[in-house]
Coordinates of C-alpha atoms in Angstrom, one line a residue:
X1 CA 7.1 102.8 35.0
X2 CA 5.0 101.1 32.6
X3 CA 5.7 98.0 30.4
X4 CA 6.1 100.6 27.3
X5 CA 8.1 102.9 29.0
X6 CA 10.7 100.4 30.5
X7 CA 11.2 99.2 26.6
X8 CA 12.1 102.7 25.7
X9 CA 14.1 103.6 28.9
X10 CA 17.4 101.3 27.8
X11 CA 17.7 103.6 24.4
X12 CA 19.7 106.8 23.4
X13 CA 17.7 109.5 21.9
X14 CA 18.3 108.3 18.5
X15 CA 17.4 104.7 19.3
X16 CA 14.1 105.8 21.0
X17 CA 13.3 107.9 17.8
X18 CA 13.6 104.6 15.7
X19 CA 11.4 102.5 18.3
X20 CA 8.4 105.2 19.0
X21 CA 8.2 105.1 14.9
X22 CA 5.6 102.4 15.1
X23 CA 3.8 103.1 11.8
X24 CA 5.5 102.8 8.3
X25 CA 7.4 103.4 6.1
X26 CA 10.2 104.3 8.4
X27 CA 14.2 104.2 7.0
X28 CA 16.7 103.7 9.6
X29 CA 20.2 104.5 8.4
X30 CA 22.6 102.7 11.1
X31 CA 26.2 102.9 11.0
X32 CA 28.6 100.0 12.3
X33 CA 28.4 99.2 15.8
X34 CA 25.4 101.9 16.6
X35 CA 22.9 99.5 18.1
X36 CA 20.5 98.8 15.1
X37 CA 19.4 95.4 16.7
X38 CA 18.6 96.8 19.8
X39 CA 16.8 99.7 18.2
X40 CA 14.6 97.5 15.8
X41 CA 13.6 95.0 18.4
X42 CA 12.9 97.4 20.9
X43 CA 10.6 99.1 18.4
X44 CA 8.9 95.8 17.7
X45 CA 8.0 94.9 21.5
X46 CA 7.2 98.7 21.9
X47 CA 4.6 98.4 19.0
X48 CA 3.1 95.3 20.6
X49 CA 3.0 96.7 23.8
X50 CA 1.3 99.9 23.1
X51 CA -1.2 97.5 20.6
X52 CA -0.3 98.7 17.2
X53 CA 0.3 95.2 16.0
X54 CA -0.2 91.8 17.1
X55 CA 3.1 89.7 17.8
X56 CA 2.0 87.2 15.3
X57 CA 1.3 89.7 12.6
X58 CA 5.0 90.7 12.3
X59 CA 7.5 89.1 10.3
X60 CA 11.2 90.5 10.8
X61 CA 13.7 89.7 8.1
X62 CA 17.7 89.4 8.1
X63 CA 20.1 88.0 6.0
X64 CA 21.8 85.5 8.4
X65 CA 20.2 82.9 10.6
X66 CA 22.9 84.0 13.2
X67 CA 21.4 87.5 13.1
X68 CA 17.9 86.3 13.0
X69 CA 18.7 84.0 16.1
X70 CA 20.0 87.3 17.9
X71 CA 16.8 89.3 17.1
X72 CA 14.6 86.2 18.3
X73 CA 16.7 86.0 21.8
X74 CA 16.4 89.7 22.0
X75 CA 12.9 89.7 21.4
X76 CA 12.1 86.9 23.9
X77 CA 14.0 88.9 26.7
X78 CA 11.8 91.6 25.5
X79 CA 8.8 89.6 26.6
X80 CA 7.6 89.0 22.7
X81 CA 8.9 85.7 21.9
X82 CA 5.8 85.0 19.1
X83 CA 7.2 87.4 16.8
X84 CA 8.6 85.4 13.7
X85 CA 12.2 86.5 13.2
X86 CA 13.7 84.7 9.8
X87 CA 16.1 84.9 7.1
X88 CA 14.3 85.5 3.7
X89 CA 15.1 82.1 2.6
X90 CA 13.7 80.7 5.9
X91 CA 10.5 82.6 5.9
X92 CA 10.2 81.7 2.0
X93 CA 10.9 78.0 2.5
X94 CA 8.5 77.7 5.4
X95 CA 5.6 79.5 3.1
X96 CA 6.8 77.1 0.1
X97 CA 6.6 73.9 2.3
X98 CA 3.1 74.6 3.8
X99 CA 1.4 75.6 0.4
X100 CA 3.3 73.2 -1.5
X101 CA 0.5 70.3 -1.7
X102 CA -2.0 73.1 -2.4
X103 CA 0.1 75.2 -5.0
X104 CA 2.0 72.4 -6.9
X105 CA 1.0 68.8 -5.5
X106 CA 3.2 65.8 -4.9
X107 CA 6.3 65.4 -3.0
X108 CA 8.3 68.6 -1.7
X109 CA 11.7 68.2 -3.6
X110 CA 15.0 67.7 -1.9
X111 CA 16.9 70.7 -0.8
X112 CA 20.3 71.1 -1.5
X113 CA 22.6 72.5 1.1
X114 CA 25.5 72.3 -1.0
X115 CA 25.8 72.8 -4.9
X116 CA 29.2 71.4 -5.0
X117 CA 28.4 67.6 -6.1
X118 CA 25.5 68.7 -8.5
X119 CA 28.0 71.2 -10.1
X120 CA 30.8 68.3 -10.4
X121 CA 28.6 66.4 -12.7
X122 CA 27.4 69.5 -14.3
X123 CA 30.7 70.1 -15.8
X124 CA 31.1 66.6 -16.9
X125 CA 27.7 66.6 -18.7
X126 CA 28.6 70.1 -20.3
X127 CA 31.5 68.4 -21.6
X128 CA 33.9 70.6 -19.8
X129 CA 37.5 69.2 -19.0
X130 CA 38.1 71.1 -15.8
X131 CA 39.4 69.9 -12.5
X132 CA 36.7 70.3 -10.2
X133 CA 38.7 71.6 -7.0
X134 CA 36.8 73.6 -4.6
X135 CA 37.8 76.8 -5.4
X136 CA 36.6 76.8 -9.1
X137 CA 33.3 74.7 -8.0
X138 CA 32.7 78.2 -5.5
X139 CA 33.3 80.3 -8.2
X140 CA 30.9 78.8 -10.8
X141 CA 28.4 78.2 -7.6
X142 CA 28.4 82.2 -7.0
X143 CA 27.9 83.1 -10.5
X144 CA 24.8 80.8 -10.9
X145 CA 23.7 82.3 -7.5
X146 CA 24.0 85.7 -8.9
X147 CA 22.2 84.9 -12.3
X148 CA 19.3 83.5 -10.3
X149 CA 18.9 86.2 -8.1
X150 CA 18.9 88.7 -11.0
X151 CA 16.5 86.4 -12.7
X152 CA 18.9 85.4 -15.8
X153 CA 18.3 82.0 -17.3
X154 CA 21.3 79.9 -18.6
X155 CA 20.6 81.2 -22.2
X156 CA 20.4 84.9 -21.0
X157 CA 23.8 84.6 -18.7
X158 CA 26.6 85.2 -21.0
X159 CA 24.9 88.9 -22.2
X160 CA 23.8 89.5 -18.8
X161 CA 27.3 89.0 -17.5
X162 CA 28.7 91.2 -20.2
X163 CA 26.2 94.0 -19.4
X164 CA 27.2 93.8 -15.7
X165 CA 31.0 93.4 -16.3
X166 CA 30.8 90.5 -14.6
X167 CA 34.4 88.9 -14.7
X168 CA 36.0 85.3 -13.8
X169 CA 36.7 85.1 -10.1
X170 CA 40.3 85.1 -8.7
X171 CA 40.7 81.6 -7.9
X172 CA 39.4 80.7 -11.7
X173 CA 41.6 83.2 -13.3
X174 CA 44.4 81.6 -11.6
X175 CA 44.0 78.1 -13.2
X176 CA 45.9 77.1 -16.2
X177 CA 42.9 75.7 -17.6
X178 CA 40.9 77.7 -20.0
X179 CA 37.4 78.7 -18.6
X180 CA 35.1 81.7 -19.5
X181 CA 31.5 82.8 -19.4
X182 CA 30.4 80.4 -22.0
X183 CA 31.5 77.6 -19.9
X184 CA 29.8 79.2 -17.0
X185 CA 26.6 79.2 -18.9
X186 CA 27.0 75.6 -20.0
X187 CA 27.5 74.4 -16.6
X188 CA 24.2 76.5 -15.3
X189 CA 22.3 74.9 -18.3
X190 CA 23.4 71.5 -17.2
X191 CA 22.9 72.2 -13.6
X192 CA 19.4 72.8 -14.0
X193 CA 18.6 69.9 -16.1
X194 CA 20.3 67.6 -13.5
X195 CA 18.3 69.1 -10.7
X196 CA 14.9 69.0 -12.5
X197 CA 16.1 65.2 -13.1
X198 CA 16.6 64.7 -9.5
X199 CA 14.0 66.5 -8.2
X200 CA 15.9 69.0 -6.2
X201 CA 16.3 72.5 -5.8
X202 CA 18.3 74.9 -4.3
X203 CA 18.1 77.9 -2.1
X204 CA 17.7 80.4 -5.0
X205 CA 14.9 78.2 -6.2
X206 CA 13.1 78.7 -2.9
X207 CA 12.4 82.2 -3.7
X208 CA 12.0 81.9 -7.1
X209 CA 8.9 79.2 -6.6
X210 CA 7.4 81.1 -3.8
X211 CA 7.4 84.3 -6.0
X212 CA 5.9 82.4 -8.7
X213 CA 3.3 80.7 -6.3
X214 CA 2.3 83.9 -4.4
X215 CA 1.9 85.9 -8.1
X216 CA 0.1 83.1 -9.6
X217 CA -2.3 81.9 -6.6
X218 CA -4.2 84.8 -5.3
X219 CA -5.8 82.7 -2.4
X220 CA -2.5 81.7 -1.3
X221 CA -1.4 85.6 -1.8
X222 CA -3.9 86.8 0.4
X223 CA -3.6 84.3 2.8
X224 CA -0.1 85.1 3.3
X225 CA -1.0 88.7 3.6
X226 CA -3.3 88.3 6.0
X227 CA -1.0 86.4 8.1
X228 CA 2.0 88.8 7.9
X229 CA 0.9 92.7 8.1
X230 CA 4.0 94.4 9.8
X231 CA 7.4 94.3 8.5
X232 CA 10.9 94.7 9.9
X233 CA 13.9 94.5 7.2
X234 CA 17.3 94.7 8.4
X235 CA 20.8 94.9 6.5
X236 CA 18.6 96.2 3.5
X237 CA 21.5 97.4 1.7
X238 CA 22.1 93.7 0.8
X239 CA 18.5 92.9 -0.6
X240 CA 18.7 91.5 -4.3
X241 CA 16.3 92.2 -6.9
X242 CA 14.6 88.8 -6.5
X243 CA 14.5 89.4 -2.7
X244 CA 12.7 92.7 -3.2
X245 CA 10.0 91.4 -5.4
X246 CA 9.3 88.6 -2.6
X247 CA 9.1 91.3 -0.4
X248 CA 6.7 93.4 -2.8
X249 CA 4.3 90.1 -2.9
X250 CA 4.7 89.8 0.8
X251 CA 3.6 93.5 1.4
X252 CA 1.2 94.3 -1.3
X253 CA -0.1 97.9 -1.1
X254 CA 0.6 98.3 2.6
X255 CA 3.2 100.8 4.0
X256 CA 3.8 99.0 7.8
X257 CA 7.5 98.6 6.6
X258 CA 10.6 99.5 8.6
X259 CA 13.9 99.2 6.7
X260 CA 17.3 99.3 8.2
X261 CA 20.8 99.4 6.5
X262 CA 23.9 101.2 5.9
X263 CA 24.9 101.9 2.6
X264 CA 29.0 101.9 3.8
X265 CA 28.6 98.4 4.6
X266 CA 27.4 97.2 1.1
X267 CA 29.7 94.5 0.1
X268 CA 27.7 91.9 -1.5
X269 CA 27.0 93.6 -5.0
X270 CA 28.9 90.5 -6.7
X271 CA 26.2 88.3 -5.5
X272 CA 23.4 90.4 -6.9
X273 CA 22.9 92.6 -3.7
X274 CA 21.9 96.2 -4.5
X275 CA 21.9 99.6 -2.1
X276 CA 19.4 101.2 -4.5
X277 CA 16.4 99.9 -2.8
X278 CA 17.6 101.3 0.4
X279 CA 19.2 104.9 -1.0
X280 CA 15.9 105.1 -3.6
X281 CA 13.3 104.0 -0.3
X282 CA 12.1 107.8 0.0
X283 CA 11.5 107.9 -3.8
X284 CA 8.9 105.1 -3.4
X285 CA 7.3 106.3 -0.2
X286 CA 8.0 110.1 -0.5
X287 CA 6.0 110.1 3.3
X288 CA 9.0 107.8 4.8
X289 CA 10.5 108.8 8.0
X290 CA 14.3 108.8 7.7
X291 CA 16.2 108.0 11.3
X292 CA 20.1 107.9 11.2
X293 CA 22.0 106.0 14.0
X294 CA 25.1 107.4 14.2
X295 CA 26.3 106.8 18.1
X296 CA 29.1 104.2 17.8
X297 CA 29.4 102.1 20.6
X298 CA 31.4 99.2 19.6
X299 CA 34.5 100.5 19.2
X300 CA 36.9 102.8 20.6
X301 CA 37.4 106.3 19.4
X302 CA 40.8 105.2 18.0
X303 CA 39.2 102.7 15.8
X304 CA 36.0 104.7 15.1
X305 CA 38.7 107.5 14.0
X306 CA 40.1 105.1 11.3
X307 CA 36.6 103.8 10.3
X308 CA 35.5 107.7 9.5
X309 CA 38.7 108.2 7.5
X310 CA 37.7 105.2 5.1
X311 CA 34.2 106.7 5.0
X312 CA 35.6 109.8 4.1
X313 CA 38.1 108.7 1.6
X314 CA 35.4 107.0 -0.5
X315 CA 32.6 109.2 0.1
X316 CA 30.7 106.4 1.3
X317 CA 28.5 107.7 4.3
X318 CA 28.4 109.6 7.5
X319 CA 30.5 109.8 10.4
X320 CA 30.3 107.6 13.5
X321 CA 30.4 109.5 16.6
X322 CA 32.4 108.0 19.3
X323 CA 31.2 107.1 22.5
X324 CA 33.5 104.8 24.3
X325 CA 36.6 105.9 26.7
X326 CA 39.6 106.2 24.6
X327 CA 42.1 103.1 24.0
X328 CA 44.9 101.8 22.0
X329 CA 45.9 103.5 18.4
X330 CA 45.5 100.4 15.9
X331 CA 48.8 98.8 15.2
X332 CA 50.2 98.2 11.8
X333 CA 52.4 95.3 11.2
X334 CA 54.9 95.5 8.2
X335 CA 57.1 92.3 7.2
X336 CA 58.9 91.3 4.1
X337 CA 57.2 88.0 3.1
X338 CA 53.7 86.3 4.0
X339 CA 55.3 83.7 6.0
X340 CA 56.6 86.1 8.2
X341 CA 53.5 87.8 8.6
X342 CA 51.9 84.4 8.9
X343 CA 54.4 83.7 12.1
X344 CA 54.1 87.2 13.7
X345 CA 50.1 87.0 13.6
X346 CA 50.4 83.7 15.3
X347 CA 52.7 84.7 17.9
X348 CA 51.0 88.1 18.7
X349 CA 47.5 86.2 18.8
X350 CA 49.1 83.5 21.2
X351 CA 50.2 86.4 23.6
X352 CA 46.9 87.8 23.7
X353 CA 45.2 85.0 24.6
X354 CA 47.7 84.0 27.2
X355 CA 47.0 87.5 28.4
X356 CA 43.3 86.8 29.0
X357 CA 41.7 88.2 25.4
X358 CA 38.6 85.6 25.3
X359 CA 37.1 87.1 22.0
X360 CA 39.6 87.3 19.0
X361 CA 39.5 87.2 15.3
X362 CA 41.9 87.0 12.3
X363 CA 40.2 88.3 9.2
X364 CA 41.5 88.2 5.8
X365 CA 40.1 88.8 2.2
X366 CA 40.1 85.7 0.6
X367 CA 39.0 81.8 1.3
X368 CA 42.5 80.9 0.1
X369 CA 44.1 82.6 2.9
X370 CA 42.5 80.9 5.7
X371 CA 44.2 77.8 5.8
X372 CA 47.7 79.1 6.0
X373 CA 46.5 81.4 8.8
X374 CA 45.0 78.1 10.5
X375 CA 47.9 76.3 10.2
X376 CA 50.0 78.7 11.5
X377 CA 47.8 79.2 14.8
X378 CA 47.8 75.3 15.2
X379 CA 51.8 75.6 15.0
X380 CA 51.7 77.9 17.9
X381 CA 49.6 75.9 20.0
X382 CA 46.2 78.3 19.7
X383 CA 42.9 76.8 19.6
X384 CA 41.2 78.2 16.6
X385 CA 38.1 77.6 14.3
X386 CA 37.4 78.9 10.6
X387 CA 34.1 80.2 10.5
X388 CA 31.8 78.2 8.4
X389 CA 34.1 75.4 7.5
X390 CA 31.7 72.9 8.3
X391 CA 27.9 72.5 9.2
X392 CA 28.2 72.2 12.9
X393 CA 24.5 70.1 13.1
X394 CA 25.5 67.6 10.9
X395 CA 28.4 66.1 12.7
X396 CA 27.7 63.0 14.0
X397 CA 28.9 63.4 17.4
X398 CA 26.6 66.7 17.7
X399 CA 23.8 64.9 16.4
X400 CA 24.5 62.1 19.3
X401 CA 24.6 64.9 22.0
X402 CA 21.2 66.3 20.7
X403 CA 19.6 62.7 20.8
X404 CA 20.8 62.4 24.3
X405 CA 19.3 66.2 25.0
X406 CA 16.0 65.1 23.4
X407 CA 15.7 62.0 25.6
X408 CA 16.8 63.6 28.8
X409 CA 14.1 66.9 28.1
X410 CA 11.1 64.3 28.8
X411 CA 12.2 63.7 32.3
X412 CA 14.3 67.3 33.1
X413 CA 13.1 69.5 36.0
X414 CA 14.7 71.8 38.0
X415 CA 18.2 73.1 37.4
X416 CA 18.0 72.3 33.6
X417 CA 21.7 73.6 33.0
X418 CA 23.4 71.4 35.6
X419 CA 21.4 68.4 34.3
X420 CA 22.7 69.4 30.9
X421 CA 26.3 69.6 32.0
X422 CA 26.1 66.4 33.5
X423 CA 24.4 64.9 30.4
X424 CA 27.2 66.1 28.0
X425 CA 30.2 65.1 30.4
X426 CA 30.1 61.5 28.9
X427 CA 31.1 63.3 25.3
X428 CA 33.9 65.0 27.0
X429 CA 34.1 68.0 29.0
X430 CA 37.0 69.8 27.2
X431 CA 35.5 68.9 23.8
X432 CA 34.9 71.9 22.0
X433 CA 31.5 71.1 20.6
X434 CA 30.5 70.3 24.0
X435 CA 31.9 73.6 25.2
X436 CA 30.1 75.5 22.7
X437 CA 26.7 73.8 23.7
X438 CA 26.9 74.4 27.2
X439 CA 28.2 78.1 26.7
X440 CA 25.3 78.5 24.3
X441 CA 22.7 76.8 26.9
X442 CA 24.3 79.4 29.4
X443 CA 23.6 82.4 27.3
X444 CA 19.8 81.2 26.3
X445 CA 19.1 80.7 30.1
X446 CA 19.8 84.5 30.8
X447 CA 17.8 85.3 27.7
X448 CA 14.7 83.4 29.3
X449 CA 14.9 80.0 28.1
X450 CA 13.9 78.0 31.4
X451 CA 13.8 74.2 30.7
X452 CA 15.7 71.4 28.8
X453 CA 12.9 71.2 26.6
X454 CA 13.1 74.8 25.4
X455 CA 16.6 74.6 24.9
X456 CA 16.1 71.6 22.9
X457 CA 13.4 73.4 20.5
X458 CA 16.0 76.5 20.0
X459 CA 18.5 73.9 18.9
X460 CA 16.4 72.3 16.7
X461 CA 15.5 75.6 15.0
X462 CA 19.3 76.3 14.7
X463 CA 19.7 73.4 13.0
X464 CA 17.0 74.1 10.7
X465 CA 18.6 77.5 9.7
X466 CA 22.2 76.2 9.9
X467 CA 22.8 78.8 12.7
X468 CA 25.4 77.1 14.9
X469 CA 26.6 78.5 18.3
X470 CA 30.1 80.0 18.6
X471 CA 33.2 77.4 18.8
X472 CA 35.6 78.4 21.4
X473 CA 39.0 79.5 20.4
X474 CA 40.4 82.3 18.0
X475 CA 37.8 82.9 14.9
X476 CA 39.4 82.9 11.5
X477 CA 37.0 84.2 8.7
X478 CA 36.9 86.2 5.5
X479 CA 35.8 89.7 5.7
X480 CA 32.7 89.0 4.2
X481 CA 31.6 86.2 6.8
X482 CA 32.5 88.4 9.3
X483 CA 29.6 91.2 8.7
X484 CA 27.5 91.4 11.6
X485 CA 29.9 90.0 14.0
X486 CA 32.4 91.8 16.5
X487 CA 35.5 90.5 18.7
X488 CA 37.3 92.2 21.4
X489 CA 40.4 92.2 19.4
X490 CA 41.0 91.8 15.5
X491 CA 43.8 90.8 13.2
X492 CA 43.3 92.1 9.7
X493 CA 45.9 90.2 7.9
X494 CA 47.1 90.6 4.2
X495 CA 46.3 94.4 4.2
X496 CA 48.5 94.6 1.2
X497 CA 47.8 96.0 -2.2
X498 CA 47.8 92.4 -3.5
X499 CA 44.7 91.8 -1.3
X500 CA 43.0 95.0 -0.9
X501 CA 41.7 96.0 -3.3
X502 CA 41.6 92.5 -4.8
X503 CA 38.9 93.4 -7.6
X504 CA 36.7 96.2 -9.0
X505 CA 34.7 98.2 -7.9
X506 CA 37.1 99.6 -5.9
X507 CA 34.6 101.1 -3.5
X508 CA 33.0 98.0 -2.6
X509 CA 36.9 96.7 -1.7
X510 CA 36.7 100.1 0.4
X511 CA 33.5 99.2 2.1
X512 CA 34.7 95.6 2.9
X513 CA 38.0 96.9 4.3
X514 CA 35.7 99.1 6.6
X515 CA 33.6 96.3 7.5
X516 CA 36.7 94.7 8.5
X517 CA 38.1 97.6 10.8
X518 CA 34.7 98.0 12.5
X519 CA 34.7 94.4 13.8
X520 CA 37.0 95.6 16.7
X521 CA 35.7 96.9 19.7
X522 CA 39.2 97.4 21.5
X523 CA 42.2 96.2 19.6
X524 CA 42.7 96.3 15.8
X525 CA 45.8 95.1 14.5
X526 CA 46.6 95.5 10.7
X527 CA 49.5 93.2 9.0
X528 CA 50.9 92.9 5.5
X529 CA 53.8 91.7 3.6
X530 CA 55.4 93.7 1.1
X531 CA 53.3 96.7 -0.6
X532 CA 50.7 98.4 1.8
X533 CA 47.0 98.4 0.9
X534 CA 46.2 102.1 -0.6
X535 CA 43.6 101.9 1.8
X536 CA 46.0 102.1 4.8
X537 CA 47.3 105.1 3.1
X538 CA 43.7 106.8 2.8
X539 CA 43.1 106.3 6.6
X540 CA 46.9 107.7 7.4
X541 CA 48.1 104.3 8.9
X542 CA 51.1 104.2 6.7

């Protein structure tokens, strides 16, 4: 069997159709758990193997550092580690830093990893008497991010917000303080002024500046287009107008582009994402090949049947085909109060952990629910971690571990995994951050990493992109942050009319519920206090 045939051998017929469609434009509609990452990475490896494109001419784009890391890992296993797999922001930042001296000159500005501190000062500068709690800052930050990806300035914000039916987010509405769209516009203006004063940029600026650079400097635009000639875009339903504008600049008039997405998983409209680019792809490229992935490999038929009911009730997309053997019917837990719900979740989770379930998550609609879930699991003695609660690589102990790995990598030889375990013992064998690094090392070793120096390079790249390894214990996450992930057992907390739906548009909330359900591989629990979510009724669960 040739190398090209080996690349295709592990694919089903639908995935093979994707992998062999090596000339664009190609549009892949991929349902949840249908193996889209496998299909598109094998497509890239196959295109390289049969000589369609050189690996260093490929740019594979996705939306999270974790997804980009997963893509790089699979490409490395397929023997094509030279392919650039990055998020939109990381690809733009790399180009912006490289061409900054030529395009703009001077020192590169500092990059804000969080807006909170600047927003707090911006509120004061705007003359607003607001309590600067994390929820309020998060809501203002979301509005500013929406405005910037829509390419709306602070003086245009109020009109644009009204035209798009923007409303103040739920956490801000609960405040007793007067807070409106005009206040966001004032804070937005002060925030931008403060950034200019401090010579700082945020992640939205990275995209805006890269777009400006490529539009205005032909020589740089030509050099970038010469470098990257073959594009893949994952999660294409989540593209914003600004990201599409950047993609158009990278692509030029060429058509070697493959986009992959699922309209049924569009859950970021509030942040400026739109499925319009995916849905209208064939209008832009009438000769595009359209391929659908529908075989549901992740979940049991019982879970897939619920997911299909959600799709049909909202006319959101096409059914998934159940492939796996049958399992348990999803369990619905109805209780009188949220306190009782938390206690029931904690007890049931503890029982599953004790029985040996290793991969488990508790998902909720809002950030405000996560702390209570964490407290309930802590009281039950269940090890847990809130996803994205902290920046892993900014912890002092993690930095010390990486420094130790950096020093040891110079002399490392032979069994680097054993050397790594011995090295990290001094930091505490039971420390969850040590365990996370060792587990990551084992996974990467299986994917082809063969030395401590190569492992260090992977860690440094993950640190640059804020793509931490999974921490041990039960994961606690919002439905939004759970997108793209999967667990053996999933608890969807707060499946009540209070939280689902939480806001308009109703179909976006229904798609969010669909995303939550399809994270589960074998076991799904849905709990609520009071009135059940109408989505539970639509799915025939109550």
